[in-house]
XYZ file of C-alpha atoms in Angstrom:
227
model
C 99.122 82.040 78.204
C 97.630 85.344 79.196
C 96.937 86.106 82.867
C 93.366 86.964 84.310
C 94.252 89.847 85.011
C 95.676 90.608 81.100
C 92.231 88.269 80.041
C 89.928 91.494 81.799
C 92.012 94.151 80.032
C 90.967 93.055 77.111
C 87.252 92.972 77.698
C 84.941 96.175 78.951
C 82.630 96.711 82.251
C 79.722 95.892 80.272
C 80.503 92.345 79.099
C 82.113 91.791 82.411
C 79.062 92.908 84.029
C 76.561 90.859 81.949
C 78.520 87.821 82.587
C 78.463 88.602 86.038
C 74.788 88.735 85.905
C 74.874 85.324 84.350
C 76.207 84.013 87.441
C 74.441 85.825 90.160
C 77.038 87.562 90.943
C 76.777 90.997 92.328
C 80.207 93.236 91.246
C 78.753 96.160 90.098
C 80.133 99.201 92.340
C 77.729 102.160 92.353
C 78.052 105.815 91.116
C 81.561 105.805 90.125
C 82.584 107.505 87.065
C 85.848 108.472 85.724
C 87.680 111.691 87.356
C 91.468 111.674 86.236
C 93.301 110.245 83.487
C 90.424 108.959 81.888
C 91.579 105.446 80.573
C 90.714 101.831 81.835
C 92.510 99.396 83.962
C 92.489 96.484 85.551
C 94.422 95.036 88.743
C 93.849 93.201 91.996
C 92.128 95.113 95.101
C 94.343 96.298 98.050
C 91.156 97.374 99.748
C 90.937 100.726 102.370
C 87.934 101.025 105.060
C 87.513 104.783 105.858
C 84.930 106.069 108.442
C 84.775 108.566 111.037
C 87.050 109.440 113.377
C 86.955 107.509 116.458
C 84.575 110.372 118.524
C 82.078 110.318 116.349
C 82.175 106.755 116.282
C 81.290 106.201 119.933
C 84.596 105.602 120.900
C 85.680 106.763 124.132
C 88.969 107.883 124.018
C 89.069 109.952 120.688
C 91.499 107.693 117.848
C 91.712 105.377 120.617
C 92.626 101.695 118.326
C 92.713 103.701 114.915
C 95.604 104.326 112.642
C 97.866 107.199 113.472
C 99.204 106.995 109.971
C 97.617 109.240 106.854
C 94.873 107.073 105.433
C 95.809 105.184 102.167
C 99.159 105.084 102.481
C 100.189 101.644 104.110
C 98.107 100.533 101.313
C 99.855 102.624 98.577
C 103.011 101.692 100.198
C 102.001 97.913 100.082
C 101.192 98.136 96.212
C 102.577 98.084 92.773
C 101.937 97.356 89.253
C 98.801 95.026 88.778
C 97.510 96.427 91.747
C 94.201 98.998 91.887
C 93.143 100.636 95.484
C 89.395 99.905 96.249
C 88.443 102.535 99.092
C 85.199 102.100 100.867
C 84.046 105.545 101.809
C 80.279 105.161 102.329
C 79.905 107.376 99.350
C 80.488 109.989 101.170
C 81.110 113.328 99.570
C 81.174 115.658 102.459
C 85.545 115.108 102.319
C 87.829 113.444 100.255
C 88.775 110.243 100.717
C 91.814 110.646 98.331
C 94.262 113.528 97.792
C 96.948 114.520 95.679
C 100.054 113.522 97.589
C 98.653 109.597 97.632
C 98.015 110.154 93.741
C 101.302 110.908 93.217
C 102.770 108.030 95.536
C 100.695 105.800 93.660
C 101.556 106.578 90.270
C 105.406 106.556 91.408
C 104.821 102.786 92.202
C 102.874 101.738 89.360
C 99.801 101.490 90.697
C 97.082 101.063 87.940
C 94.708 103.133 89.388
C 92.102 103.881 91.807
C 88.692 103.148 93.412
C 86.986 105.926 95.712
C 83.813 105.031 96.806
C 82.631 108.581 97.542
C 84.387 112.223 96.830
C 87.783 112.583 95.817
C 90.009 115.748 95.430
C 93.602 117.300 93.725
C 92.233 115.504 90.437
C 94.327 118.195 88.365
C 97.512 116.303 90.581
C 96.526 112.788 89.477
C 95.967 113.283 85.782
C 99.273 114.931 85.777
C 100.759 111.920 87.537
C 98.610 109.654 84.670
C 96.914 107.990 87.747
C 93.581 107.064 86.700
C 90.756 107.940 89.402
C 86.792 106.641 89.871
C 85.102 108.413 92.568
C 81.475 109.666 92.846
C 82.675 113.663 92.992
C 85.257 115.492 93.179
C 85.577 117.826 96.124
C 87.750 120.206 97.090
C 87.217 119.481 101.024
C 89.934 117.595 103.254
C 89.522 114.331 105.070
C 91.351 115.777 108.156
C 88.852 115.796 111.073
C 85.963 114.361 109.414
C 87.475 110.783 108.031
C 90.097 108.371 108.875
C 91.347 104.731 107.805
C 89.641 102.122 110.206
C 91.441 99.231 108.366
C 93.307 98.161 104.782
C 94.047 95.040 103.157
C 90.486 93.276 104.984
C 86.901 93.165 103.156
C 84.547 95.863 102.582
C 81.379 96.976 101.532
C 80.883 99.279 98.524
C 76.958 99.442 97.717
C 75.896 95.752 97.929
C 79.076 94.366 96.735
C 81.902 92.725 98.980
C 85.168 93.637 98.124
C 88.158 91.163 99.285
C 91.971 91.921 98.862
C 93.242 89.843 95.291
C 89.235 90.015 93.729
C 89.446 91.611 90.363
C 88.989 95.173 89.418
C 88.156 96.479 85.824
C 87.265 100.292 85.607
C 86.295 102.192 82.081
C 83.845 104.899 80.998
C 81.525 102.319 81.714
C 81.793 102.168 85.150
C 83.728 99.944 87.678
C 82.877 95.792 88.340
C 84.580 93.512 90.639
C 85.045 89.876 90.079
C 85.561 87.845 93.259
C 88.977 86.168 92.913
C 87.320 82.860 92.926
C 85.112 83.268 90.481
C 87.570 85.059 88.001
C 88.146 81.678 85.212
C 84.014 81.424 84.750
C 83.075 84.986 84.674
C 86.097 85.534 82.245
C 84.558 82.756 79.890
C 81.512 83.794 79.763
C 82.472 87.528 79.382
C 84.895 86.506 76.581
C 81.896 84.973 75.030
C 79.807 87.643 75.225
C 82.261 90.192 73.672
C 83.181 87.873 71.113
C 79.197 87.444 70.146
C 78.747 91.323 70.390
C 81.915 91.800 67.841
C 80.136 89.241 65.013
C 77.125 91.206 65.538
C 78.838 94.544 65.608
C 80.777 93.512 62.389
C 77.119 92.178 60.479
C 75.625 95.954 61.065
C 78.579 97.288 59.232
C 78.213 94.756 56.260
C 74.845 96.387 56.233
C 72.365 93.779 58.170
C 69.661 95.183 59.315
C 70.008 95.573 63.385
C 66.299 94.309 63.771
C 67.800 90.917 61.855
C 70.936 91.331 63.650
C 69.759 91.674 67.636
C 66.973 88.753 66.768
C 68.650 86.891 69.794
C 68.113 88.994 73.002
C 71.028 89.518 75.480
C 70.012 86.999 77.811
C 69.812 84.302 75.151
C 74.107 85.231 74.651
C 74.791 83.879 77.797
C 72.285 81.033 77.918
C 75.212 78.631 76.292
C 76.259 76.376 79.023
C 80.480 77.216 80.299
């Protein structure tokens, strides 16, 4: 029996993201678009919280109670195959909020890829490593001084969409969608439906049906079926 996690390989952002819609669900992360290695994947989040260092937080002692460590790599360390790193960094693209040297880590451990909610940089390093990367920009500016991890392996916020460590992560040209781990059997179902609709149709255009006969059901009405 396949996994959930082989069961969203199989499908793409778009059916995953219709379902999700069918189930008032919000998973869609915003402005992310493929940046290295261009391929899809699919894994469980091990989740990164960047922000400012603690100074320009309002902190008084500067990185008083933050990390002393790089940023990213307790979670890199922490991860493997199946796994995908979600980092939340306010879409910022000011600095990076991933560099080469955590590309390469990642890649050495089998990590399937990676989330950067805001700039990333040393793409060139990461498609040479085959790590897929989905950030908002690339940039060639350092995080050092201007960003630091605040926490990994807890919830964040990407956009309007909570991210918890274990939901489900499937990035492709399409974009990037997250599917709360709890939710993962009904929003597979329904995606699997959807794609599986879309193919018959897909298959009736190239037997020569006209599309206007073909798309005669709308997109909502493929998900109205009950689960």
């Amino acid at each position: 029996m396949s996994t959930p996690i082989e069961r969203l390989r199989a499908l793409d952002t778009c059916a995953v993201s219709d379902a999700l819609d069918r189930h008032g669900i919000s998973g869609v992360l915003p402005g992310l678009r493929p940046l290295a290695a261009d391929r899809a994947f699919a894994g469980r989040a091990v989740t990164v919280r960047l922000g400012p260092p603690a100074q320009d937080a309002g902190t008084a002692t500067p990185g008083d109670g933050l990390p002393k460590r790089h940023l990213g790599t307790a979670a890199v360390d922490a991860s493997g195959r199946d796994d995908v790193v979600v980092v939340a960094h306010q879409g910022r693209t000011d600095c990076a909020g991933w560099g080469g040297l955590l590309s390469r880590a990642a890649a050495e451990r089998g990590i399937e890829g990676v989330v950067v909610h805001g700039a990333a940089r040393d793409l060139a390093e990461a498609a040479a490593a085959g790590l897929p990367v989905h950030a908002v920009t690339p940039t060639p500016v350092t995080a050092r001084g201007r960003a630091v991890e605040h926490a990994w392996n807890e919830p964040v916020e990407i956009g309007e969409v909570t991210v918890a460590p274990g939901d489900l992560v499937l990035a492709d040209s399409g974009g990037v969608v997250v599917v709360p781990a709890d939710r993962i059997d009904e929003v597979l179902a329904t995606a699997e439906r959807i794609a599986a609709t879309e193919a018959a149709m897909a298959k009736a255009i190239e037997a020569g049906t006209p599309v206007s006969v073909v798309m005669g059901k709308t997109y909502e009405e493929l998900t109205d079926a009950d689960d």
